[in-house]
Amino acid sequence: MEPTHYIDPEDIVEAEPLSWKFWKKRRYIVVLLAFFGFFNVYSLRVNLSVAIVAMTENRTVTNEQGEETWEQDFPWDSKQKGLILSSFFYGYILTQFIGGFIGAKIGGNLVFGIGIGTTAILTLFTPLAAKHSLELLLAVRIIEGIFEGVTFPCIHAVWARWAPPLERSRMASIAFAGNYAGTVIAMPSSGLLATTYGWESVFYVFGTIGCIWFILWMAIVRAEPGKDRYCSADERHYIENKIGSKGHNNIRHPWKAIFTSLPFYAIIASHFSENWGFYTLLTQLPSFLRDTLDFNLDKTGFLSAVPYLAMGILLGVSGYLADWLQVKGYLTTTQVRRYFNCGAFLAQTVFMILTAYLLDPTWSVVCITIAVGLGAFAWSGFAVNHLDIAPQHASVLMGIGNTFATIPGIVSPMLTGHLVVNQSSEEWKTVFFISAGIYLFGCVVYWFWASGELQEWAKTPEQKALELNHKKAHTYANKAITIKDETTTN
């Protein structure tokens, strides 16, 4: 009896291999637009971190009598500013799971586009809301968070249908690099816009850019290769067979297995830890540089962007290196995820501690830049790991994980607002020590529990059948060798 015929994904190759001419591959057009999508995600999020400095700074004003007085647009204290900066995350945390669940059902491309597009429109109304009342500003920021909360989970639904396994790291990391490109551009640009044209221009410029991107994304990107008429038959065949299935609209999520999976909890712990350090610096770095190291607003915007420039560059490097190590067989997927993630966390722990002790204008910026930049290697660990352990459930796993990982965005700015009252170096030292300790916690948990292997509970019927056929093929091959050896011996 002959073994059942099957297609081994490892035997599938493209007629025209992937090259530096990425525009010839439709999946990399999706990656490029996802990059600019995440550019908007973070530029729309971080512009307030810089704008709030201009909105609350004391300005010298000379009246008609020639007397100099001080005035502010908004007399918010440190606790109110902490509340404003964290309000976005009150909405953001609510839609993580919903975004992943809906993205898996109707297509991550639609949810991703609508989430960012709506956030961009609301950003245009932020100056009006701020001038009306603190309460209305908080409401707008919370609603922005609700719509932006779907973006990270649902992009995994896009990768689950567009990303071949050995290209996941680079495709996801290139797209995620848009986060840091957005931060790099938004922070200094926000400082310049606020100084030159007034703080309102910050929200008008980035809101408009987000609306333009939304139109392009909705016009070009489709849920999967089979629905994209510009995707070649060869590329569609390659992607679908590498992934192992076509279209996954009727997915049933094994909730018990998900919530008892140690590799999944390792991802959650790492995501929480990375976000704690990241959000602490994202929301507080401009204030730290101005109040503790005495940089003015223009320099604050530029220097705040430097760490994220380093991270954006290193994301491309880490993603390519992670895939290359797997393709060459030097490391298994589990080893790549573990070494990249934990190595980055250990380095971040060390440099956060150094920042706390040094508090020097030059060396503090250097240490923070290294700490944030090396986080790129962690993103090639935990951030792609959902697609390794359960690709068909990846958007839901990302939604659940990012719900927990959003807690730092709420707690960290408020905690910093309560800890840093007098802007003293000792107060900031405590903030950096807390971040270092949380990085170390994430490192330990991920090292012991992480896995890069497809989990048994996440295998589709096609994948189980393929494994069975693979085993049968090996069995028949071994029998044939045995019979041949016996014949030769006789």
Short mmCIF file of C-alpha atoms in Angstrom, two decimals:
data_model
loop_
_atom_site.label_atom_id
_atom_site.label_comp_id
_atom_site.label_asym_id
_atom_site.label_seq_id
_atom_site.Cartn_x
_atom_site.Cartn_y
_atom_site.Cartn_z
CA MET A 1 0.00 0.00 0.00
CA GLU A 2 1.44 3.37 -1.06
CA PRO A 3 1.59 6.29 1.41
CA THR A 4 -0.92 9.10 0.89
CA HIS A 5 0.46 11.88 -1.28
CA TYR A 6 1.15 15.14 0.47
CA ILE A 7 3.05 18.36 -0.09
CA ASP A 8 5.86 19.02 2.36
CA PRO A 9 6.03 22.80 3.01
CA GLU A 10 9.83 22.57 3.02
CA ASP A 11 9.73 21.48 -0.63
CA ILE A 12 7.75 24.53 -1.76
CA VAL A 13 9.81 27.21 -3.54
CA GLU A 14 8.90 30.31 -5.52
CA ALA A 15 9.57 30.45 -9.25
CA GLU A 16 11.06 33.91 -8.69
CA PRO A 17 12.90 33.87 -5.33
CA LEU A 18 12.70 36.76 -2.89
CA SER A 19 15.32 39.45 -3.59
CA TRP A 20 16.05 43.06 -2.67
CA LYS A 21 13.38 44.05 -5.19
CA PHE A 22 10.71 43.74 -2.49
CA TRP A 23 8.08 45.57 -4.57
CA LYS A 24 7.81 42.51 -6.84
CA LYS A 25 6.34 40.53 -3.93
CA ARG A 26 2.84 41.53 -2.93
CA ARG A 27 3.39 40.43 0.67
CA TYR A 28 6.15 43.03 1.04
CA ILE A 29 3.87 45.75 -0.28
CA VAL A 30 1.62 44.78 2.65
CA VAL A 31 4.66 44.98 4.96
CA LEU A 32 5.57 48.44 3.64
CA LEU A 33 2.06 49.80 4.18
CA ALA A 34 1.92 48.14 7.61
CA PHE A 35 5.20 49.93 8.42
CA PHE A 36 3.59 53.28 7.61
CA GLY A 37 0.48 52.20 9.51
CA PHE A 38 2.52 51.68 12.66
CA PHE A 39 4.30 54.94 11.89
CA ASN A 40 0.92 56.60 12.32
CA VAL A 41 0.03 54.48 15.37
CA TYR A 42 2.96 55.92 17.31
CA SER A 43 3.12 59.41 15.84
CA LEU A 44 -0.54 59.86 16.82
CA ARG A 45 0.25 58.50 20.28
CA VAL A 46 3.50 60.27 21.20
CA ASN A 47 2.83 63.75 19.84
CA LEU A 48 1.02 64.64 23.06
CA SER A 49 4.11 63.71 25.12
CA VAL A 50 5.97 66.61 23.49
CA ALA A 51 3.00 68.92 22.90
CA ILE A 52 2.02 68.79 26.58
CA VAL A 53 5.38 70.39 27.45
CA ALA A 54 4.48 73.38 25.24
CA MET A 55 0.87 73.38 26.46
CA THR A 56 1.93 73.73 30.11
CA GLU A 57 5.20 75.69 29.98
CA ASN A 58 5.42 79.14 31.56
CA ARG A 59 5.91 81.88 28.99
CA THR A 60 7.06 85.44 29.60
CA VAL A 61 4.42 87.95 28.46
CA THR A 62 4.81 91.72 28.40
CA ASN A 63 1.59 93.70 28.90
CA GLU A 64 0.75 97.20 27.61
CA GLN A 65 2.41 98.83 30.63
CA GLY A 66 5.68 97.02 29.87
CA GLU A 67 5.36 94.68 32.83
CA GLU A 68 6.51 91.10 32.44
CA THR A 69 4.28 88.29 33.69
CA TRP A 70 4.10 84.52 33.35
CA GLU A 71 1.28 82.64 31.66
CA GLN A 72 0.36 79.07 30.68
CA ASP A 73 -2.17 77.78 28.18
CA PHE A 74 -3.11 75.01 30.62
CA PRO A 75 -2.17 75.14 34.34
CA TRP A 76 -2.01 71.37 34.80
CA ASP A 77 0.08 69.98 37.65
CA SER A 78 2.22 66.82 37.45
CA LYS A 79 -0.63 64.53 38.53
CA GLN A 80 -3.02 65.98 35.96
CA LYS A 81 -0.39 65.61 33.24
CA GLY A 82 0.15 62.01 34.30
CA LEU A 83 -3.60 61.42 34.04
CA ILE A 84 -3.74 62.99 30.57
CA LEU A 85 -0.79 60.94 29.30
CA SER A 86 -2.24 57.70 30.67
CA SER A 87 -5.87 58.36 29.61
CA PHE A 88 -5.17 57.02 26.11
CA PHE A 89 -4.44 53.62 27.62
CA TYR A 90 -7.76 53.43 29.48
CA GLY A 91 -9.39 53.05 26.08
CA TYR A 92 -6.51 51.15 24.55
CA ILE A 93 -6.75 48.30 27.05
CA LEU A 94 -10.46 47.72 26.35
CA THR A 95 -10.19 46.66 22.71
CA GLN A 96 -7.11 44.42 22.64
CA PHE A 97 -9.03 41.15 22.80
CA ILE A 98 -11.90 42.45 20.66
CA GLY A 99 -9.46 43.60 17.98
CA GLY A 100 -7.76 40.22 17.82
CA PHE A 101 -11.04 38.31 17.80
CA ILE A 102 -12.72 40.41 15.10
CA GLY A 103 -9.51 40.53 13.05
CA ALA A 104 -9.42 36.72 12.96
CA LYS A 105 -13.06 36.62 11.85
CA ILE A 106 -13.40 39.35 9.21
CA GLY A 107 -9.79 40.09 8.26
CA GLY A 108 -7.13 42.01 10.12
CA ASN A 109 -6.67 44.45 7.24
CA LEU A 110 -10.09 46.05 7.74
CA VAL A 111 -9.80 46.35 11.51
CA PHE A 112 -6.24 47.70 11.30
CA GLY A 113 -7.20 50.38 8.77
CA ILE A 114 -10.37 51.53 10.54
CA GLY A 115 -8.60 51.66 13.91
CA ILE A 116 -5.83 53.96 12.71
CA GLY A 117 -8.08 56.04 10.44
CA THR A 118 -10.52 56.85 13.23
CA THR A 119 -7.67 57.73 15.61
CA ALA A 120 -6.30 60.14 12.99
CA ILE A 121 -9.67 61.89 12.64
CA LEU A 122 -10.01 62.24 16.42
CA THR A 123 -6.48 63.68 16.60
CA LEU A 124 -7.63 66.56 14.41
CA PHE A 125 -10.20 67.44 17.09
CA THR A 126 -7.74 67.26 20.02
CA PRO A 127 -6.94 71.02 20.17
CA LEU A 128 -10.65 71.86 20.22
CA ALA A 129 -11.24 69.34 23.01
CA ALA A 130 -8.31 70.65 25.09
CA LYS A 131 -9.54 74.23 24.86
CA HIS A 132 -13.04 73.19 25.87
CA SER A 133 -12.16 71.33 29.07
CA LEU A 134 -9.82 68.83 30.66
CA GLU A 135 -12.68 66.32 30.81
CA LEU A 136 -13.36 66.51 27.06
CA LEU A 137 -9.64 66.10 26.28
CA LEU A 138 -9.55 63.01 28.47
CA ALA A 139 -12.64 61.64 26.70
CA VAL A 140 -11.11 62.17 23.23
CA ARG A 141 -7.86 60.50 24.27
CA ILE A 142 -9.74 57.52 25.74
CA ILE A 143 -11.77 57.09 22.52
CA GLU A 144 -8.56 57.32 20.48
CA GLY A 145 -7.18 54.54 22.63
CA ILE A 146 -10.27 52.41 22.00
CA PHE A 147 -9.76 52.57 18.23
CA GLU A 148 -5.98 52.25 18.30
CA GLY A 149 -6.22 49.29 20.68
CA VAL A 150 -7.18 46.95 17.84
CA THR A 151 -4.05 47.58 15.78
CA PHE A 152 -1.43 45.29 17.32
CA PRO A 153 -3.72 42.24 17.75
CA CYS A 154 -5.30 42.40 14.31
CA ILE A 155 -2.00 42.81 12.45
CA HIS A 156 -1.22 39.26 13.59
CA ALA A 157 -4.33 38.17 11.69
CA VAL A 158 -2.73 39.75 8.62
CA TRP A 159 0.59 37.94 9.18
CA ALA A 160 -1.21 34.64 9.81
CA ARG A 161 -2.40 34.80 6.18
CA TRP A 162 0.46 36.63 4.49
CA ALA A 163 3.71 35.62 6.26
CA PRO A 164 5.52 32.34 5.42
CA PRO A 165 7.04 30.84 8.63
CA LEU A 166 10.68 31.58 7.78
CA GLU A 167 9.86 35.20 6.89
CA ARG A 168 7.77 36.00 9.96
CA SER A 169 10.54 37.66 11.97
CA ARG A 170 11.60 40.05 9.24
CA MET A 171 8.07 40.85 8.01
CA ALA A 172 6.75 41.55 11.49
CA SER A 173 9.86 43.41 12.68
CA ILE A 174 9.98 45.62 9.58
CA ALA A 175 6.35 46.55 10.15
CA PHE A 176 6.90 47.10 13.88
CA ALA A 177 9.87 49.33 13.02
CA GLY A 178 7.23 51.81 11.90
CA ASN A 179 6.43 52.35 15.58
CA TYR A 180 9.88 53.74 16.18
CA ALA A 181 10.10 55.58 12.89
CA GLY A 182 6.88 57.32 13.95
CA THR A 183 8.39 58.11 17.32
CA VAL A 184 11.65 59.35 15.77
CA ILE A 185 9.83 61.67 13.38
CA ALA A 186 7.02 62.73 15.71
CA MET A 187 9.08 63.72 18.75
CA PRO A 188 11.45 66.26 17.14
CA SER A 189 8.82 67.37 14.62
CA SER A 190 6.33 67.97 17.41
CA GLY A 191 8.88 70.12 19.23
CA LEU A 192 9.58 72.17 16.08
CA LEU A 193 5.91 72.50 15.15
CA ALA A 194 4.95 73.54 18.68
CA THR A 195 7.74 76.14 18.82
CA THR A 196 7.17 77.51 15.31
CA TYR A 197 3.44 77.26 14.68
CA GLY A 198 1.93 76.61 18.11
CA TRP A 199 1.10 73.34 19.85
CA GLU A 200 -2.17 72.94 17.90
CA SER A 201 -0.23 72.33 14.67
CA VAL A 202 1.19 69.12 16.15
CA PHE A 203 -2.23 67.48 16.10
CA TYR A 204 -3.33 68.92 12.75
CA VAL A 205 -0.22 67.74 10.86
CA PHE A 206 -0.10 64.17 12.19
CA GLY A 207 -3.87 63.76 12.03
CA THR A 208 -3.81 64.67 8.32
CA ILE A 209 -0.96 62.24 7.58
CA GLY A 210 -2.95 59.46 9.28
CA CYS A 211 -6.03 60.15 7.15
CA ILE A 212 -3.98 59.96 3.91
CA TRP A 213 -2.49 56.61 4.98
CA PHE A 214 -5.96 55.25 5.77
CA ILE A 215 -7.16 55.88 2.21
CA LEU A 216 -4.11 54.12 0.71
CA TRP A 217 -4.33 51.11 3.05
CA MET A 218 -8.02 50.47 2.40
CA ALA A 219 -7.50 50.79 -1.36
CA ILE A 220 -4.50 48.44 -1.63
CA VAL A 221 -4.39 45.79 1.13
CA ARG A 222 -6.57 42.67 1.21
CA ALA A 223 -7.15 40.09 3.95
CA GLU A 224 -5.19 37.28 2.26
CA PRO A 225 -3.33 36.49 -0.99
CA GLY A 226 -6.34 34.73 -2.50
CA LYS A 227 -8.38 37.96 -2.34
CA ASP A 228 -5.67 40.16 -3.86
CA ARG A 229 -5.99 40.23 -7.64
CA TYR A 230 -2.49 41.70 -8.00
CA CYS A 231 -0.86 38.83 -6.11
CA SER A 232 0.65 36.39 -8.64
CA ALA A 233 -0.50 32.76 -8.73
CA ASP A 234 3.05 31.64 -7.90
CA GLU A 235 3.30 33.86 -4.80
CA ARG A 236 -0.21 32.92 -3.67
CA HIS A 237 0.57 29.20 -4.03
CA TYR A 238 3.87 29.66 -2.18
CA ILE A 239 2.35 31.53 0.78
CA GLU A 240 -0.68 29.27 1.18
CA ASN A 241 1.34 26.07 1.07
CA LYS A 242 4.07 27.38 3.36
CA ILE A 243 1.49 28.43 5.94
CA GLY A 244 -0.39 25.19 5.45
CA SER A 245 -3.97 26.36 4.98
CA LYS A 246 -6.18 28.82 3.16
CA GLY A 247 -8.58 31.23 4.80
CA HIS A 248 -9.42 30.80 8.46
CA ASN A 249 -12.75 32.50 9.00
CA ASN A 250 -14.30 29.67 11.05
CA ILE A 251 -11.62 29.36 13.70
CA ARG A 252 -12.57 27.86 17.04
CA HIS A 253 -10.27 29.00 19.78
CA PRO A 254 -9.33 26.37 22.43
CA TRP A 255 -9.71 28.72 25.40
CA LYS A 256 -8.75 26.21 28.10
CA ALA A 257 -5.56 25.23 26.28
CA ILE A 258 -4.70 28.89 25.66
CA PHE A 259 -5.07 29.90 29.30
CA THR A 260 -3.08 26.89 30.54
CA SER A 261 -0.21 27.33 28.08
CA LEU A 262 3.10 28.22 29.78
CA PRO A 263 4.72 29.47 26.51
CA PHE A 264 1.80 31.91 26.17
CA TYR A 265 2.34 33.20 29.71
CA ALA A 266 6.04 33.64 28.92
CA ILE A 267 5.06 35.91 26.00
CA ILE A 268 2.70 37.91 28.23
CA ALA A 269 5.38 38.42 30.91
CA SER A 270 7.91 39.60 28.33
CA HIS A 271 5.46 41.90 26.58
CA PHE A 272 4.49 43.46 29.93
CA SER A 273 8.14 43.98 30.88
CA GLU A 274 9.18 45.51 27.56
CA ASN A 275 6.19 47.84 27.56
CA TRP A 276 6.84 49.02 31.12
CA GLY A 277 10.27 50.36 30.22
CA PHE A 278 9.10 51.55 26.82
CA TYR A 279 6.02 53.46 28.03
CA THR A 280 7.91 54.95 30.97
CA LEU A 281 10.40 56.51 28.60
CA LEU A 282 7.88 57.26 25.85
CA THR A 283 5.67 59.37 28.10
CA GLN A 284 8.25 60.76 30.54
CA LEU A 285 11.52 61.19 28.63
CA PRO A 286 10.73 64.73 27.37
CA SER A 287 9.93 65.84 30.93
CA PHE A 288 13.03 64.06 32.32
CA LEU A 289 15.31 65.73 29.79
CA ARG A 290 13.82 69.17 30.40
CA ASP A 291 13.35 69.13 34.17
CA THR A 292 16.35 67.08 35.33
CA LEU A 293 18.95 67.59 32.60
CA ASP A 294 17.86 71.17 31.68
CA PHE A 295 17.34 70.70 27.92
CA ASN A 296 15.04 73.18 26.17
CA LEU A 297 11.95 72.11 24.21
CA ASP A 298 13.69 71.94 20.80
CA LYS A 299 16.52 69.73 22.07
CA THR A 300 14.11 67.68 24.18
CA GLY A 301 12.18 66.59 21.08
CA PHE A 302 15.33 65.61 19.17
CA LEU A 303 17.04 63.84 22.07
CA SER A 304 13.84 61.99 22.99
CA ALA A 305 13.78 60.58 19.46
CA VAL A 306 17.36 59.24 19.46
CA PRO A 307 16.62 56.00 21.40
CA TYR A 308 13.76 55.16 19.06
CA LEU A 309 15.91 55.82 15.99
CA ALA A 310 18.33 53.22 17.33
CA MET A 311 15.50 50.78 17.93
CA GLY A 312 13.98 51.33 14.49
CA ILE A 313 17.30 50.60 12.78
CA LEU A 314 18.05 47.56 14.94
CA LEU A 315 14.58 46.08 14.37
CA GLY A 316 15.40 45.48 10.72
CA VAL A 317 18.73 43.93 11.72
CA SER A 318 17.27 41.71 14.44
CA GLY A 319 14.41 40.47 12.24
CA TYR A 320 16.69 39.53 9.36
CA LEU A 321 19.22 37.92 11.72
CA ALA A 322 16.53 35.89 13.49
CA ASP A 323 15.22 34.47 10.18
CA TRP A 324 18.75 33.87 8.86
CA LEU A 325 19.78 31.84 11.93
CA GLN A 326 16.71 29.62 11.45
CA VAL A 327 17.10 29.23 7.68
CA LYS A 328 20.75 28.24 8.07
CA GLY A 329 19.89 25.81 10.85
CA TYR A 330 22.28 27.38 13.35
CA LEU A 331 19.53 27.82 15.95
CA THR A 332 16.04 26.43 16.41
CA THR A 333 13.08 28.79 16.56
CA THR A 334 12.90 28.33 20.34
CA GLN A 335 16.57 29.19 20.74
CA VAL A 336 16.28 32.27 18.56
CA ARG A 337 13.30 33.59 20.51
CA ARG A 338 14.90 32.84 23.89
CA TYR A 339 18.40 34.19 23.15
CA PHE A 340 17.19 37.34 21.43
CA ASN A 341 14.54 38.15 24.05
CA CYS A 342 16.50 37.39 27.22
CA GLY A 343 19.76 38.86 25.95
CA ALA A 344 17.98 42.14 25.23
CA PHE A 345 16.27 42.19 28.63
CA LEU A 346 19.52 41.59 30.53
CA ALA A 347 21.20 44.44 28.64
CA GLN A 348 18.22 46.73 29.26
CA THR A 349 18.34 45.93 32.98
CA VAL A 350 22.00 46.92 33.15
CA PHE A 351 21.62 50.17 31.21
CA MET A 352 18.52 51.26 33.12
CA ILE A 353 20.51 50.87 36.36
CA LEU A 354 23.41 52.85 34.85
CA THR A 355 20.98 55.62 33.84
CA ALA A 356 19.70 55.77 37.42
CA TYR A 357 23.21 56.18 38.82
CA LEU A 358 24.73 58.48 36.22
CA LEU A 359 22.03 61.14 35.62
CA ASP A 360 24.46 63.00 33.39
CA PRO A 361 23.24 64.90 30.29
CA THR A 362 25.48 62.94 27.92
CA TRP A 363 25.76 59.53 29.54
CA SER A 364 22.09 59.34 30.49
CA VAL A 365 21.07 59.82 26.85
CA VAL A 366 23.68 57.22 25.77
CA CYS A 367 22.46 54.62 28.30
CA ILE A 368 18.78 55.21 27.50
CA THR A 369 19.55 54.96 23.77
CA ILE A 370 21.31 51.61 24.23
CA ALA A 371 18.57 50.30 26.54
CA VAL A 372 15.74 51.21 24.17
CA GLY A 373 17.67 50.23 21.03
CA LEU A 374 18.45 46.72 22.23
CA GLY A 375 14.73 46.22 22.81
CA ALA A 376 14.63 45.55 19.05
CA PHE A 377 16.03 42.09 19.70
CA ALA A 378 13.32 41.43 22.28
CA TRP A 379 10.71 42.25 19.63
CA SER A 380 12.20 39.50 17.44
CA GLY A 381 11.57 37.25 20.43
CA PHE A 382 8.22 37.67 22.17
CA ALA A 383 6.44 39.85 19.58
CA VAL A 384 6.64 37.22 16.82
CA ASN A 385 6.30 34.25 19.16
CA HIS A 386 2.48 34.10 18.91
CA LEU A 387 2.85 33.11 15.25
CA ASP A 388 5.21 30.28 16.21
CA ILE A 389 3.10 28.62 18.88
CA ALA A 390 -0.37 29.17 17.36
CA PRO A 391 -0.48 31.01 14.01
CA GLN A 392 -4.25 30.65 13.49
CA HIS A 393 -4.93 32.06 16.96
CA ALA A 394 -2.11 34.63 16.90
CA SER A 395 -4.33 37.72 16.72
CA VAL A 396 -6.36 36.57 19.72
CA LEU A 397 -3.21 35.69 21.67
CA MET A 398 -1.77 39.11 20.85
CA GLY A 399 -5.02 40.73 21.96
CA ILE A 400 -4.99 38.96 25.31
CA GLY A 401 -1.28 39.55 25.83
CA ASN A 402 -1.41 43.20 24.83
CA THR A 403 -4.27 43.74 27.28
CA PHE A 404 -1.86 42.90 30.10
CA ALA A 405 0.96 44.74 28.33
CA THR A 406 -1.15 47.92 28.24
CA ILE A 407 -1.32 48.09 32.03
CA PRO A 408 2.14 49.73 32.12
CA GLY A 409 0.82 52.49 29.87
CA ILE A 410 -1.80 53.31 32.51
CA VAL A 411 0.20 52.70 35.68
CA SER A 412 3.67 53.93 34.70
CA PRO A 413 2.82 57.61 33.86
CA MET A 414 0.62 57.91 36.94
CA LEU A 415 3.23 56.25 39.18
CA THR A 416 5.91 58.56 37.78
CA GLY A 417 3.63 61.53 38.37
CA HIS A 418 3.35 60.56 42.04
CA LEU A 419 7.04 59.66 42.46
CA VAL A 420 8.50 62.65 40.62
CA VAL A 421 7.02 65.64 42.41
CA ASN A 422 10.07 67.88 42.92
CA GLN A 423 11.91 66.76 39.74
CA SER A 424 14.88 65.64 41.86
CA SER A 425 17.48 63.14 40.70
CA GLU A 426 16.60 60.79 43.56
CA GLU A 427 12.97 60.66 42.42
CA TRP A 428 13.97 59.82 38.85
CA LYS A 429 16.43 57.22 40.14
CA THR A 430 13.51 55.30 41.66
CA VAL A 431 11.66 55.36 38.31
CA PHE A 432 14.63 53.80 36.49
CA PHE A 433 15.22 51.17 39.20
CA ILE A 434 11.61 49.99 38.90
CA SER A 435 11.96 49.63 35.12
CA ALA A 436 15.20 47.66 35.50
CA GLY A 437 13.60 45.24 37.99
CA ILE A 438 10.65 44.59 35.70
CA TYR A 439 12.96 43.87 32.74
CA LEU A 440 14.78 41.30 34.85
CA PHE A 441 11.48 39.66 35.85
CA GLY A 442 10.48 39.29 32.17
CA CYS A 443 13.88 37.82 31.33
CA VAL A 444 13.64 35.06 33.94
CA VAL A 445 10.05 34.03 33.10
CA TYR A 446 10.69 33.94 29.35
CA TRP A 447 13.91 31.91 29.68
CA PHE A 448 12.19 29.06 31.52
CA TRP A 449 8.79 28.93 29.78
CA ALA A 450 9.28 30.13 26.20
CA SER A 451 8.82 27.87 23.15
CA GLY A 452 9.08 28.42 19.43
CA GLU A 453 7.27 25.21 18.48
CA LEU A 454 3.73 24.89 17.16
CA GLN A 455 1.64 23.80 20.13
CA GLU A 456 -0.45 20.64 19.89
CA TRP A 457 -3.66 22.51 20.73
CA ALA A 458 -3.00 24.98 17.90
CA LYS A 459 -2.63 22.46 15.05
CA THR A 460 -5.25 22.54 12.32
CA PRO A 461 -6.73 19.31 10.92
CA GLU A 462 -4.61 19.84 7.77
CA GLN A 463 -1.45 20.15 9.83
CA LYS A 464 -2.26 17.04 11.84
CA ALA A 465 -2.96 15.12 8.62
CA LEU A 466 0.31 16.39 7.16
CA GLU A 467 2.23 15.23 10.23
CA LEU A 468 0.56 11.82 10.01
CA ASN A 469 1.45 11.49 6.35
CA HIS A 470 4.98 12.63 7.09
CA LYS A 471 5.32 9.88 9.71
CA LYS A 472 3.90 7.30 7.30
CA ALA A 473 6.35 8.39 4.63
CA HIS A 474 9.25 8.02 7.04
CA THR A 475 7.93 4.63 8.15
CA TYR A 476 7.74 3.36 4.55
CA ALA A 477 11.17 4.81 3.81
CA ASN A 478 12.69 3.07 6.84
CA LYS A 479 11.01 -0.23 5.91
CA ALA A 480 12.37 0.05 2.38
CA ILE A 481 15.89 0.64 3.70
CA THR A 482 15.56 -2.32 6.07
CA ILE A 483 14.35 -4.65 3.28
CA LYS A 484 17.17 -3.43 1.02
CA ASP A 485 19.77 -4.07 3.73
CA GLU A 486 18.40 -7.56 4.39
CA THR A 487 18.41 -8.35 0.65
CA THR A 488 21.98 -7.10 0.33
CA THR A 489 23.05 -9.18 3.37
CA ASN A 490 21.42 -12.34 2.00
#
